[in-house]
PDB file of N, CA, C and O in Angstrom:
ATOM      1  N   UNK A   1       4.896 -25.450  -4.099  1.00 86.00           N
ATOM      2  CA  UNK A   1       3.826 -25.318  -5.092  1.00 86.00           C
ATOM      3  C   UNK A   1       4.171 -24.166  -6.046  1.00 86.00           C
ATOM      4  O   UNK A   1       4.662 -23.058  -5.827  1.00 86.00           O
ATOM      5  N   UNK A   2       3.840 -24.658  -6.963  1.00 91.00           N
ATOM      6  CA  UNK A   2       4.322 -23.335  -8.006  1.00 91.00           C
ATOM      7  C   UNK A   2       3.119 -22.346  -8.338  1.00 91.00           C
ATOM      8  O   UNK A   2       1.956 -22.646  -8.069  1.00 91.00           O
ATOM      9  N   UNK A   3       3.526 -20.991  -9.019  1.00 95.00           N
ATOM     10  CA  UNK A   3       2.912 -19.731  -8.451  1.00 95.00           C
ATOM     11  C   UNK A   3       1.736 -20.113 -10.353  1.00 95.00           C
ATOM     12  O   UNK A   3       1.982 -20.749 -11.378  1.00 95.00           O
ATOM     13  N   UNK A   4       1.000 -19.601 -10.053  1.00 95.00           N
ATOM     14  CA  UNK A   4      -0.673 -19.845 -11.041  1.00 95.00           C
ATOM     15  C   UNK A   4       0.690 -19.962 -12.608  1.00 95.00           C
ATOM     16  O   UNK A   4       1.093 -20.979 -13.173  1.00 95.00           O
ATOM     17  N   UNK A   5       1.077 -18.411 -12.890  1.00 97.00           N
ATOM     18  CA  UNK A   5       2.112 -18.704 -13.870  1.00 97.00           C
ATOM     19  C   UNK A   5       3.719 -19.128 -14.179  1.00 97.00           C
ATOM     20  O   UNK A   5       4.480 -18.967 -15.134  1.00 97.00           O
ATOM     21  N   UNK A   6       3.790 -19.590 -13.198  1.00 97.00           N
ATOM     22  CA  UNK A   6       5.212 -19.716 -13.188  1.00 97.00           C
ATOM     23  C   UNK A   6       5.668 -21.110 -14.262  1.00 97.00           C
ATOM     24  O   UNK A   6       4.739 -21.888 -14.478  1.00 97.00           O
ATOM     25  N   UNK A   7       6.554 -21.333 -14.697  1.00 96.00           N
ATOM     26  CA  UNK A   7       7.268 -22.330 -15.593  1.00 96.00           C
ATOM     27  C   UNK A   7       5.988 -22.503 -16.814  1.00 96.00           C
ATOM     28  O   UNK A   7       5.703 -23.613 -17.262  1.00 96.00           O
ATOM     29  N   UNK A   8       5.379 -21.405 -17.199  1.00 97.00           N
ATOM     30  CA  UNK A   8       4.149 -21.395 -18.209  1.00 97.00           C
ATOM     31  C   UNK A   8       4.906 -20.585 -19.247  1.00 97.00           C
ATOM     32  O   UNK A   8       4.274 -20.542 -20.303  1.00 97.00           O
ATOM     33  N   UNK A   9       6.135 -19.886 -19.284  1.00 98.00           N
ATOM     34  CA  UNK A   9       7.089 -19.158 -20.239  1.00 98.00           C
ATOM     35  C   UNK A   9       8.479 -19.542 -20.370  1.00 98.00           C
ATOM     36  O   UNK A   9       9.116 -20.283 -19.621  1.00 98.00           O
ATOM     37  N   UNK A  10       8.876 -18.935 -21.435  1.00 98.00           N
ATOM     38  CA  UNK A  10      10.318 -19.126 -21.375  1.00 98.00           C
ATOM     39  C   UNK A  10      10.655 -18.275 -21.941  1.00 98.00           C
ATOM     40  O   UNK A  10      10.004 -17.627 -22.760  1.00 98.00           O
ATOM     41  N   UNK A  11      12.372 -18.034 -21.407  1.00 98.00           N
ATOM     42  CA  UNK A  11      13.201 -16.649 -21.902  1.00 98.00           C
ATOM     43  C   UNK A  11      12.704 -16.769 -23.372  1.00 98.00           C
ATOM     44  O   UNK A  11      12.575 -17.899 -23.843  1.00 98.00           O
ATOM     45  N   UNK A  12      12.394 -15.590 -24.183  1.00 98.00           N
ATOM     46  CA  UNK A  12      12.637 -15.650 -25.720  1.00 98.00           C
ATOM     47  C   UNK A  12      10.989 -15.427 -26.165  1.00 98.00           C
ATOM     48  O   UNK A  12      10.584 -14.635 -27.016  1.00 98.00           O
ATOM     49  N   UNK A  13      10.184 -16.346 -25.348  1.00 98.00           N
ATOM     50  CA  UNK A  13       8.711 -16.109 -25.877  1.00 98.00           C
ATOM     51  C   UNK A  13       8.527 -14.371 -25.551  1.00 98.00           C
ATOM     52  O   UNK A  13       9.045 -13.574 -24.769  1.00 98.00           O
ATOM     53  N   UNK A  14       7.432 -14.310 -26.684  1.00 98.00           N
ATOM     54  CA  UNK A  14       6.710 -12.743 -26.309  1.00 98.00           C
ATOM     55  C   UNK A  14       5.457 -12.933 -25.685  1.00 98.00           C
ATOM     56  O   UNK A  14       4.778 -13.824 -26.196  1.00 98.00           O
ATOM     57  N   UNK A  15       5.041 -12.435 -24.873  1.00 98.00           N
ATOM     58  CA  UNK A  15       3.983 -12.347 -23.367  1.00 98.00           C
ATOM     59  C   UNK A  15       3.326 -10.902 -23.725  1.00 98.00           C
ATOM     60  O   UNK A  15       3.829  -9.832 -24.067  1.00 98.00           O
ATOM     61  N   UNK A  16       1.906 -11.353 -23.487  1.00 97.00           N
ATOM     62  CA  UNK A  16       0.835  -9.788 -23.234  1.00 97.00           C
ATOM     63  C   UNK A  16       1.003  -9.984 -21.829  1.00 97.00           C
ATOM     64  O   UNK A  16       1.212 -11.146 -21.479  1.00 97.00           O
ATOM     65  N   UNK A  17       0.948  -8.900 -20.747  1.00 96.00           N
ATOM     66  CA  UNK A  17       0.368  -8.660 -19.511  1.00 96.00           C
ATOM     67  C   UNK A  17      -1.069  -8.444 -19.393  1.00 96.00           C
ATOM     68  O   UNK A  17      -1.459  -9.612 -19.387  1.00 96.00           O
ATOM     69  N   UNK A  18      -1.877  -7.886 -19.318  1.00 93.00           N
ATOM     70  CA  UNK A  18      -3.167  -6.984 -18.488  1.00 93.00           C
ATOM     71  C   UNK A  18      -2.584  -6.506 -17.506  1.00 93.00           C
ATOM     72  O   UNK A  18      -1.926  -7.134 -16.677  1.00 93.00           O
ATOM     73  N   UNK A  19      -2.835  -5.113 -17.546  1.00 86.00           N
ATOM     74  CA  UNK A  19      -2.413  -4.198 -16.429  1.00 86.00           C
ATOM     75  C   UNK A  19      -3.383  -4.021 -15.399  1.00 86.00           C
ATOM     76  O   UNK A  19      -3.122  -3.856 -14.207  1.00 86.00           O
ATOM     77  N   UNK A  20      -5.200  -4.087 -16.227  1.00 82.00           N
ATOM     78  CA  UNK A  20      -6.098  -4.339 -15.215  1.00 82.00           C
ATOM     79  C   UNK A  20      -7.011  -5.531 -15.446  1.00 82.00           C
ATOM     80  O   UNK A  20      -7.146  -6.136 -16.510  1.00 82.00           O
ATOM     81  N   UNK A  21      -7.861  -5.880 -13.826  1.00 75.00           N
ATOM     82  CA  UNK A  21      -8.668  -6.861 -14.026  1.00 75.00           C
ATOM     83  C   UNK A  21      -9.933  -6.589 -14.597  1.00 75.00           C
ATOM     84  O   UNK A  21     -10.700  -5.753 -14.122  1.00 75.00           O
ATOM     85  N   UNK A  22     -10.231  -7.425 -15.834  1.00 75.00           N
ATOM     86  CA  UNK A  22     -11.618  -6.923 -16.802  1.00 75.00           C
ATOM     87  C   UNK A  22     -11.193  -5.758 -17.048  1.00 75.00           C
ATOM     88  O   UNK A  22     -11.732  -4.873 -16.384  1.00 75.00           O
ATOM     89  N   UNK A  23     -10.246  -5.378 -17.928  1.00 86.00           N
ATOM     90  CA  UNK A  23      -9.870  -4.095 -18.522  1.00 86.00           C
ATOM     91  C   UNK A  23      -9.054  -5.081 -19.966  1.00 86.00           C
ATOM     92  O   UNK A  23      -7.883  -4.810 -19.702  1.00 86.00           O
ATOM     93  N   UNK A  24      -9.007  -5.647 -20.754  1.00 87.00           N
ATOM     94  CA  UNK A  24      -8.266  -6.568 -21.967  1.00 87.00           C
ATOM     95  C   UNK A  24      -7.736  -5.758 -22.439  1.00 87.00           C
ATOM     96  O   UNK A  24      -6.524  -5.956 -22.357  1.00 87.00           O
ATOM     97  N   UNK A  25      -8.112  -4.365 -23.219  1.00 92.00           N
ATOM     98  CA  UNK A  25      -7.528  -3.783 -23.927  1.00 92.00           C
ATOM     99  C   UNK A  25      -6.391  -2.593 -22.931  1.00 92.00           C
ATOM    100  O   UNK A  25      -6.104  -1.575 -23.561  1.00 92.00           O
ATOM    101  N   UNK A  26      -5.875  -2.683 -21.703  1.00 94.00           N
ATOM    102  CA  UNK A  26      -5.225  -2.149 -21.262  1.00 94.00           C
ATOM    103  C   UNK A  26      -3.584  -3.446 -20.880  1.00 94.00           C
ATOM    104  O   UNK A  26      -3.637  -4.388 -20.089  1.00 94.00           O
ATOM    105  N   UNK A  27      -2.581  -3.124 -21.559  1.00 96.00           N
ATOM    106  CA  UNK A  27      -1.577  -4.427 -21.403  1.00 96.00           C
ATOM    107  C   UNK A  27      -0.227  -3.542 -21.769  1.00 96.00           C
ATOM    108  O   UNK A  27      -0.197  -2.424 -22.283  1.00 96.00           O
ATOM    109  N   UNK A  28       0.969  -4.442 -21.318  1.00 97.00           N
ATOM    110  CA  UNK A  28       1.849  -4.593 -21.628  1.00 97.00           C
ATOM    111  C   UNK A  28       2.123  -5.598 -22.638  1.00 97.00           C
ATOM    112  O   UNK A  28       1.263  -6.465 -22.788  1.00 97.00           O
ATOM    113  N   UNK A  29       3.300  -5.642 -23.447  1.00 98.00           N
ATOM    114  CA  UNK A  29       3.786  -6.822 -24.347  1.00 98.00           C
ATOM    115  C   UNK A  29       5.176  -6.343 -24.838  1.00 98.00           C
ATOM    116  O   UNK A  29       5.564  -5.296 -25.357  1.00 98.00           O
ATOM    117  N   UNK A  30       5.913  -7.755 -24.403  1.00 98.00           N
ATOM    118  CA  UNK A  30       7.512  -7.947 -24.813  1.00 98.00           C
ATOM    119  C   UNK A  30       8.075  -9.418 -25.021  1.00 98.00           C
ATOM    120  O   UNK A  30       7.359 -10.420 -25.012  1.00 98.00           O
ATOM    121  N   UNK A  31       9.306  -9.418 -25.190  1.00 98.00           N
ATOM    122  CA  UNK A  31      10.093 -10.535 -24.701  1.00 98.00           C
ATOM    123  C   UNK A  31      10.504 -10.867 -23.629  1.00 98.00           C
ATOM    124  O   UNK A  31      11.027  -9.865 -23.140  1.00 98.00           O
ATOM    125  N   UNK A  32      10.579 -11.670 -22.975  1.00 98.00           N
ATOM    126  CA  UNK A  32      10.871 -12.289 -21.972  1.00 98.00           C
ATOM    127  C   UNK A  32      11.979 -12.439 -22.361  1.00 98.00           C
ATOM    128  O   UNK A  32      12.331 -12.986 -23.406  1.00 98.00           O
ATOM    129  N   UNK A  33      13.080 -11.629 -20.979  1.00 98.00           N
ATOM    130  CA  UNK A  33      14.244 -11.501 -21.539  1.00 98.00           C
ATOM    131  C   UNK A  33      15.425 -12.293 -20.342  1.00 98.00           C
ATOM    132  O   UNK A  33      16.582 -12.657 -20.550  1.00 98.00           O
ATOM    133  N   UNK A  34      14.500 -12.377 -18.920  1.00 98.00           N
ATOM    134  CA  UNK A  34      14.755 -13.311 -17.784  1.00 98.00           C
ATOM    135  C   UNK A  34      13.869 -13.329 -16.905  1.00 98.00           C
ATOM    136  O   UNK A  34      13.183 -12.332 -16.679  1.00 98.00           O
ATOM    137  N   UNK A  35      13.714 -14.551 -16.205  1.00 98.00           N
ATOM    138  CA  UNK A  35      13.103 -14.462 -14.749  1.00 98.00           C
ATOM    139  C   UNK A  35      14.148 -13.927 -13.866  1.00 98.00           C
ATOM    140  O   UNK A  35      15.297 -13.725 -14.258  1.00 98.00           O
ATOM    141  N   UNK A  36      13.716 -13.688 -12.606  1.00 98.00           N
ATOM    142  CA  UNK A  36      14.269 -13.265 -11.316  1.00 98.00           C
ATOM    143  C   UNK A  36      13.288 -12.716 -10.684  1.00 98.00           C
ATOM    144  O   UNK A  36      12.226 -12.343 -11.182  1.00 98.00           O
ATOM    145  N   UNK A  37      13.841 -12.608  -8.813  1.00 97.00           N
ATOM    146  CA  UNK A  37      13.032 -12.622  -7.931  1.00 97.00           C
ATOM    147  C   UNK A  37      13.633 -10.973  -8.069  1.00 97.00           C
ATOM    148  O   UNK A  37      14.642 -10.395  -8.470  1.00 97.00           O
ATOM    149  N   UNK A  38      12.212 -10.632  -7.415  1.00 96.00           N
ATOM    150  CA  UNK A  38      12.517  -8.659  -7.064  1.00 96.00           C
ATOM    151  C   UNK A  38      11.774  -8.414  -5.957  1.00 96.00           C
ATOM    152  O   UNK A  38      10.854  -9.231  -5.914  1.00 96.00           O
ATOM    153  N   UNK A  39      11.757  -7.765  -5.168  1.00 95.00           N
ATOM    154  CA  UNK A  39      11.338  -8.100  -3.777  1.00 95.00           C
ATOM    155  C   UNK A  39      10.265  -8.913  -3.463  1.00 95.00           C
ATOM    156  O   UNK A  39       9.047  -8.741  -3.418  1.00 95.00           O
ATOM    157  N   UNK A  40      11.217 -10.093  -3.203  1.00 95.00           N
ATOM    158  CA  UNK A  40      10.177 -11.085  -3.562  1.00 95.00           C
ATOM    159  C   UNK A  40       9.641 -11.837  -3.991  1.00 95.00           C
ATOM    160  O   UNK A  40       9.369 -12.977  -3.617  1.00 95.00           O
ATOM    161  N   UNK A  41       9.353 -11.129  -5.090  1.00 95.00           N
ATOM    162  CA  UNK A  41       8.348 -11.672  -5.598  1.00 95.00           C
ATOM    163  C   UNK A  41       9.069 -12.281  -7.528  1.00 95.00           C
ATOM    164  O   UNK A  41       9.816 -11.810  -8.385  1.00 95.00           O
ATOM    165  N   UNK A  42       8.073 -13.787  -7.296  1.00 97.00           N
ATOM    166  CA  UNK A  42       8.469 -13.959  -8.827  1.00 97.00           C
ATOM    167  C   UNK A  42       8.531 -13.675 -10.334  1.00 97.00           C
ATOM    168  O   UNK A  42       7.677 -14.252 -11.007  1.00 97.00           O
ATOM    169  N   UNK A  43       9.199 -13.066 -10.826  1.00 98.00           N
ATOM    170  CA  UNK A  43       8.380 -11.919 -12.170  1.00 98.00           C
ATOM    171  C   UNK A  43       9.447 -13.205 -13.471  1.00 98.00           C
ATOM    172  O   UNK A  43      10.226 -14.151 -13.346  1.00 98.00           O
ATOM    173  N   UNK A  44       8.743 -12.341 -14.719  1.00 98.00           N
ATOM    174  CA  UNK A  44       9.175 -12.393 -15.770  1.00 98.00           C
ATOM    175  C   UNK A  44       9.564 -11.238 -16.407  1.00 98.00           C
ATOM    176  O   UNK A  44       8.531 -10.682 -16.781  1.00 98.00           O
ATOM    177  N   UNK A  45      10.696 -10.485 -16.774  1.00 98.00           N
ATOM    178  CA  UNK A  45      10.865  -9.348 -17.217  1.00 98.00           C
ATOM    179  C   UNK A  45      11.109  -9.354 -18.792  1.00 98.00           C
ATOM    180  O   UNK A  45      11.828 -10.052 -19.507  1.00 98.00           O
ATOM    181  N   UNK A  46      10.095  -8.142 -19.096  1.00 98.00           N
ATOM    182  CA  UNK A  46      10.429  -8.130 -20.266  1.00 98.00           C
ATOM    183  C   UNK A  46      10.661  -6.811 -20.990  1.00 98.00           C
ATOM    184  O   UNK A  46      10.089  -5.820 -20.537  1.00 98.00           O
ATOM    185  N   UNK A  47      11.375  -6.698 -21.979  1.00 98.00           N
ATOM    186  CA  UNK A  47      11.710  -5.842 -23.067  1.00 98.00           C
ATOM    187  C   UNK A  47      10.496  -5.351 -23.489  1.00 98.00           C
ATOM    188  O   UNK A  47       9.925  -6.290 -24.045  1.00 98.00           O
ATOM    189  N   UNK A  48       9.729  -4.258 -23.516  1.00 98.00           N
ATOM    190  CA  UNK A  48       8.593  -4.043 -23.254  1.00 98.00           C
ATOM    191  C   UNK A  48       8.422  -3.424 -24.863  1.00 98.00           C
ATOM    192  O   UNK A  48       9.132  -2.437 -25.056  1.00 98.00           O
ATOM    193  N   UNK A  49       7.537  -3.885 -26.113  1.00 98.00           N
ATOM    194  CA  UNK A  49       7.391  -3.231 -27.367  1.00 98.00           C
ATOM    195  C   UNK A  49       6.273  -2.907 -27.074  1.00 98.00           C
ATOM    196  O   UNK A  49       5.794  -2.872 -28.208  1.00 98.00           O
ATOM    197  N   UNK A  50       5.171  -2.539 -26.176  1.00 97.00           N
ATOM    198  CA  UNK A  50       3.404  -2.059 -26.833  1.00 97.00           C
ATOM    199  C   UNK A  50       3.468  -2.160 -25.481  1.00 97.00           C
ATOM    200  O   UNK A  50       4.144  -2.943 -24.813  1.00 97.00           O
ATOM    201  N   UNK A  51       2.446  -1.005 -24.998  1.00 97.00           N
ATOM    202  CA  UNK A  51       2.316  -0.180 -24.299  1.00 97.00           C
ATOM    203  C   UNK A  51       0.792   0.270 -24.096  1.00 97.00           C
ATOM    204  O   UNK A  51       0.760   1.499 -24.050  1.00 97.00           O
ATOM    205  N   UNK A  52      -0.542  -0.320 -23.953  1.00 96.00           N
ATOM    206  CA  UNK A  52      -1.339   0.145 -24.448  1.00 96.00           C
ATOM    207  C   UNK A  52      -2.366   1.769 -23.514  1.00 96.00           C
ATOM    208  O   UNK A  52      -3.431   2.297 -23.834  1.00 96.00           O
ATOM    209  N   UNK A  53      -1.569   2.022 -22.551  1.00 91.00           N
ATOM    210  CA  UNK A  53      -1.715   3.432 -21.556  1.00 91.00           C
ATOM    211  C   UNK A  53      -1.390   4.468 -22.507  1.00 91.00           C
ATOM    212  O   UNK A  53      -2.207   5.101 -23.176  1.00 91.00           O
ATOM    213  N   UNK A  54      -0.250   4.581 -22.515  1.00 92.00           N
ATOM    214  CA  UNK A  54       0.190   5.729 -22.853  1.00 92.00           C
ATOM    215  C   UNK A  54       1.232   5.568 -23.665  1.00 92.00           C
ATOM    216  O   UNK A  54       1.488   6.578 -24.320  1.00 92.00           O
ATOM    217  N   UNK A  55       2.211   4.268 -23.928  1.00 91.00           N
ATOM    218  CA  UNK A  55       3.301   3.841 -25.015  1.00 91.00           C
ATOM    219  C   UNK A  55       4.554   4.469 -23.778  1.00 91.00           C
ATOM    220  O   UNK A  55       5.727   4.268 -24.092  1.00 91.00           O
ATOM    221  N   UNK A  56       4.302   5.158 -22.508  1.00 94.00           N
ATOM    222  CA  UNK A  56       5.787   5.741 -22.229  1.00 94.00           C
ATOM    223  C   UNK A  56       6.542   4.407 -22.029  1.00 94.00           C
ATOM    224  O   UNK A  56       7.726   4.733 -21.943  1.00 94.00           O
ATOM    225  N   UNK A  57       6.475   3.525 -21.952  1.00 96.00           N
ATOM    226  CA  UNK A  57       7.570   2.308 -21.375  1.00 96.00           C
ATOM    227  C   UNK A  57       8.026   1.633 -22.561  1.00 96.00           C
ATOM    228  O   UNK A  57       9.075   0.991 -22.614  1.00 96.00           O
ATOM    229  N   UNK A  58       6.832   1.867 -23.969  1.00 97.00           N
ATOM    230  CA  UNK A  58       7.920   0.663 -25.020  1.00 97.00           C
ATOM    231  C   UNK A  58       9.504   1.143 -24.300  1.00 97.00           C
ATOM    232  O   UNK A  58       9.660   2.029 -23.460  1.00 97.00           O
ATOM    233  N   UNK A  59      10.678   0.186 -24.972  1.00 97.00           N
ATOM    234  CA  UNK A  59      11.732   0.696 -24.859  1.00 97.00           C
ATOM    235  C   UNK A  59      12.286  -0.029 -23.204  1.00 97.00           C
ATOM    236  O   UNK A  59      13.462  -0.338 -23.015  1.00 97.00           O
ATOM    237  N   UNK A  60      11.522  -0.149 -22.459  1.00 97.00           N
ATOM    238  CA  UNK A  60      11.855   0.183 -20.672  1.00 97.00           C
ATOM    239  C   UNK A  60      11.725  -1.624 -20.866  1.00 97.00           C
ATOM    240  O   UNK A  60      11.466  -2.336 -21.836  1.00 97.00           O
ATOM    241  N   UNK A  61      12.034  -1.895 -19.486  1.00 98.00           N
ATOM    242  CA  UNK A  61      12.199  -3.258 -19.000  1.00 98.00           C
ATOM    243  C   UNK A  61      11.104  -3.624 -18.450  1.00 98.00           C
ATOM    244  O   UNK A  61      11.005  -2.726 -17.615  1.00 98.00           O
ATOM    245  N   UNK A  62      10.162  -4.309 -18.289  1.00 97.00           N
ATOM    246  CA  UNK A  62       8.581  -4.204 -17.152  1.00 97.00           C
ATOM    247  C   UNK A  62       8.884  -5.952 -16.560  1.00 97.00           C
ATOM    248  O   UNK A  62       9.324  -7.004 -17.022  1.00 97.00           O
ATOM    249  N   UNK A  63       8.534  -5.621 -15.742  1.00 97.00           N
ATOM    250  CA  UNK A  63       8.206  -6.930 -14.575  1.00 97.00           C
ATOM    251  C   UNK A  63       6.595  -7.307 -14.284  1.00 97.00           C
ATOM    252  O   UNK A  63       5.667  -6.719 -13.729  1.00 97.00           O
ATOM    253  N   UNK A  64       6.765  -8.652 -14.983  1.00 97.00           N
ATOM    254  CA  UNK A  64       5.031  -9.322 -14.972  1.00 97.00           C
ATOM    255  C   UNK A  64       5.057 -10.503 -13.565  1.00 97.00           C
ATOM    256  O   UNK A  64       5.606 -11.602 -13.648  1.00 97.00           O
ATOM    257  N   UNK A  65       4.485 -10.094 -12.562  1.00 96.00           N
ATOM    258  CA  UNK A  65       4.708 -10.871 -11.810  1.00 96.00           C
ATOM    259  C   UNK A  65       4.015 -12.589 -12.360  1.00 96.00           C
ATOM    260  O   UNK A  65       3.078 -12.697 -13.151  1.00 96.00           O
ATOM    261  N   UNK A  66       4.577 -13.498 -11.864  1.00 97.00           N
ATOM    262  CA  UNK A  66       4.330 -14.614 -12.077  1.00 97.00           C
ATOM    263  C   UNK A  66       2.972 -15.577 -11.431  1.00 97.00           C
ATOM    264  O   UNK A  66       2.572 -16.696 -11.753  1.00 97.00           O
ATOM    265  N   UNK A  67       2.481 -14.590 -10.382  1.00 95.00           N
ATOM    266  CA  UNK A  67       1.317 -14.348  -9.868  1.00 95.00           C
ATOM    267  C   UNK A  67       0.814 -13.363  -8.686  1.00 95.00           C
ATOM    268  O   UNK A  67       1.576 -13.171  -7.738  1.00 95.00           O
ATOM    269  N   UNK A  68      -0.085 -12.919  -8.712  1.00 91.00           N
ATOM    270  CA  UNK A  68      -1.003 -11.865  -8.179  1.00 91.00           C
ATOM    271  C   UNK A  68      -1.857 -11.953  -7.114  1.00 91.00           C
ATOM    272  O   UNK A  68      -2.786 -12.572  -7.633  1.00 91.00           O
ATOM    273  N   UNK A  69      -2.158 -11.768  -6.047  1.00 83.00           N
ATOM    274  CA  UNK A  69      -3.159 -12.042  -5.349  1.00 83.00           C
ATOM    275  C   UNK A  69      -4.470 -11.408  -5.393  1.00 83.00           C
ATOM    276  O   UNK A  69      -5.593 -11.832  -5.118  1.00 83.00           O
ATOM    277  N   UNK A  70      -4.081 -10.386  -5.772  1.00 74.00           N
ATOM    278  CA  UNK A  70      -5.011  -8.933  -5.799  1.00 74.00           C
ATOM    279  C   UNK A  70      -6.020  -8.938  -7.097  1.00 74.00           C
ATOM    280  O   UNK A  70      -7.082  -8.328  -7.226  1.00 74.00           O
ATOM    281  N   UNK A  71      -5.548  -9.563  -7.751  1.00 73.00           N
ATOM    282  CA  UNK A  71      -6.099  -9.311  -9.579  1.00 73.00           C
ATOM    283  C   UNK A  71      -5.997 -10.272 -10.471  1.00 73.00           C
ATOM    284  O   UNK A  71      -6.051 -10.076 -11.685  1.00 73.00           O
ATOM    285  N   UNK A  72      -5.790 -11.738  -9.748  1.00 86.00           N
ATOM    286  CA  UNK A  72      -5.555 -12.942 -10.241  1.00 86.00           C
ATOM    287  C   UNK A  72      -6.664 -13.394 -11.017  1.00 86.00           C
ATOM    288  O   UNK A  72      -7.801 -13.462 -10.551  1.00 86.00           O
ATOM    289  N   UNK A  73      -6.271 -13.803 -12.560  1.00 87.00           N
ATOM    290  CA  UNK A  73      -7.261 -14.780 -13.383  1.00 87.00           C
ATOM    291  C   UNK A  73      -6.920 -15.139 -14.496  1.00 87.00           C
ATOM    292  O   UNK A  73      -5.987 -14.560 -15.051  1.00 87.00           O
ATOM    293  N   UNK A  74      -7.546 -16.119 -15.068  1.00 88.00           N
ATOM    294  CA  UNK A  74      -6.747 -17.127 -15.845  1.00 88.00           C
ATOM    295  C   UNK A  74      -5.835 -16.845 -17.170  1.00 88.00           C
ATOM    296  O   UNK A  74      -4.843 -17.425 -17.612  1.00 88.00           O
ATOM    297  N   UNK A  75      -6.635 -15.634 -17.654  1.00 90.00           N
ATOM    298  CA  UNK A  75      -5.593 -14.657 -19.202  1.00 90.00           C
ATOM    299  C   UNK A  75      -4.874 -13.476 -18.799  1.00 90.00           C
ATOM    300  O   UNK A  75      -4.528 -12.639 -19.633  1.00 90.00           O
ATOM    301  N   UNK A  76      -4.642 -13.366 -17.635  1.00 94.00           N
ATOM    302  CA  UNK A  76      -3.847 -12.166 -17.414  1.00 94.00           C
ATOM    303  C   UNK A  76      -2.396 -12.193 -17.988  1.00 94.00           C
ATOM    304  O   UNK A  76      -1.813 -11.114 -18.084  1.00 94.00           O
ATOM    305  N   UNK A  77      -1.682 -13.490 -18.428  1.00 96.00           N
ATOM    306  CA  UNK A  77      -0.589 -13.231 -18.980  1.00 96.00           C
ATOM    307  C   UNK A  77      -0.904 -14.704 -19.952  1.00 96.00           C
ATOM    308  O   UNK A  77      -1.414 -15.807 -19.755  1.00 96.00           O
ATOM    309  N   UNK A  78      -0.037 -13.699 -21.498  1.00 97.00           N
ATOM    310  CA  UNK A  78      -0.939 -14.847 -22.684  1.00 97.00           C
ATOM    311  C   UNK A  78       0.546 -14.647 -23.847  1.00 97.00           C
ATOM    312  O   UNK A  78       1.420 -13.789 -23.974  1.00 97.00           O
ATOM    313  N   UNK A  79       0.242 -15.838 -24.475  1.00 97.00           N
ATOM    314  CA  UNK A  79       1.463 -15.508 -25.537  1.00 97.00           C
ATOM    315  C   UNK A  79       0.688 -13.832 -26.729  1.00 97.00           C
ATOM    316  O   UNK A  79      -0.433 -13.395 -26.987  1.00 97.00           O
ATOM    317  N   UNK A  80       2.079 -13.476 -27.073  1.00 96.00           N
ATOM    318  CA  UNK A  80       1.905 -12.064 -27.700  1.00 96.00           C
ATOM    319  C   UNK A  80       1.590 -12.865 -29.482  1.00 96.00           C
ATOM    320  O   UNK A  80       1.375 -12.142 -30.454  1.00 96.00           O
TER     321      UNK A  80
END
C-alpha cells in the first residue's frame, strides 16, 4: 500500500511542507531534487528556498517525509 503521499510528486516539482499541524504559515519549500529511504522512512528531499521559522535552512537539503503518523492530514505537503 502506498504511504498517504507517496508517487503524488516528482523529481523537479516545487513542494510546500508544514512543519506543524494547524500551524499553515509555518513550512518549508523547495525542489524536489530525489526520493530515497533514510532511516526508513520514505522522504522527498528537497533543495530548500523558504524557510518560514527562521530562513536558517534556505540553502540546506530538508527531507519531507512521504507520510507521518504523528501529524498526518490532507495539505501538509502541496505544490509550491
Amino acid at each position: 500500500m502506498a504511504l498517504k503521499f507517496e508517487n503524488k510528486f516528482n523529481v523537479g516539482d516545487k513542494i510546500k511542507s508544514q512543519d506543524f499541524f494547524g500551524k499553515p504559515e509555518y513550512y518549508i519549500a523547495g525542489e524536489i531534487i530525489r526520493t530515497e529511504t533514510i532511516r526508513g522512512a520514505k522522504v522527498y528531499s528537497i533543495d530548500i528556498v523558504e524557510d518560514t521559522i527562521d530562513g536558517s535552512r534556505v540553502g540546506d537539503v530538508g527531507y519531507v517525509p512521504m507520510e507521518v503518523s504523528f501529524m498526518e492530514f490532507d495539505n501538509r505537503i502541496t505544490l509550491y
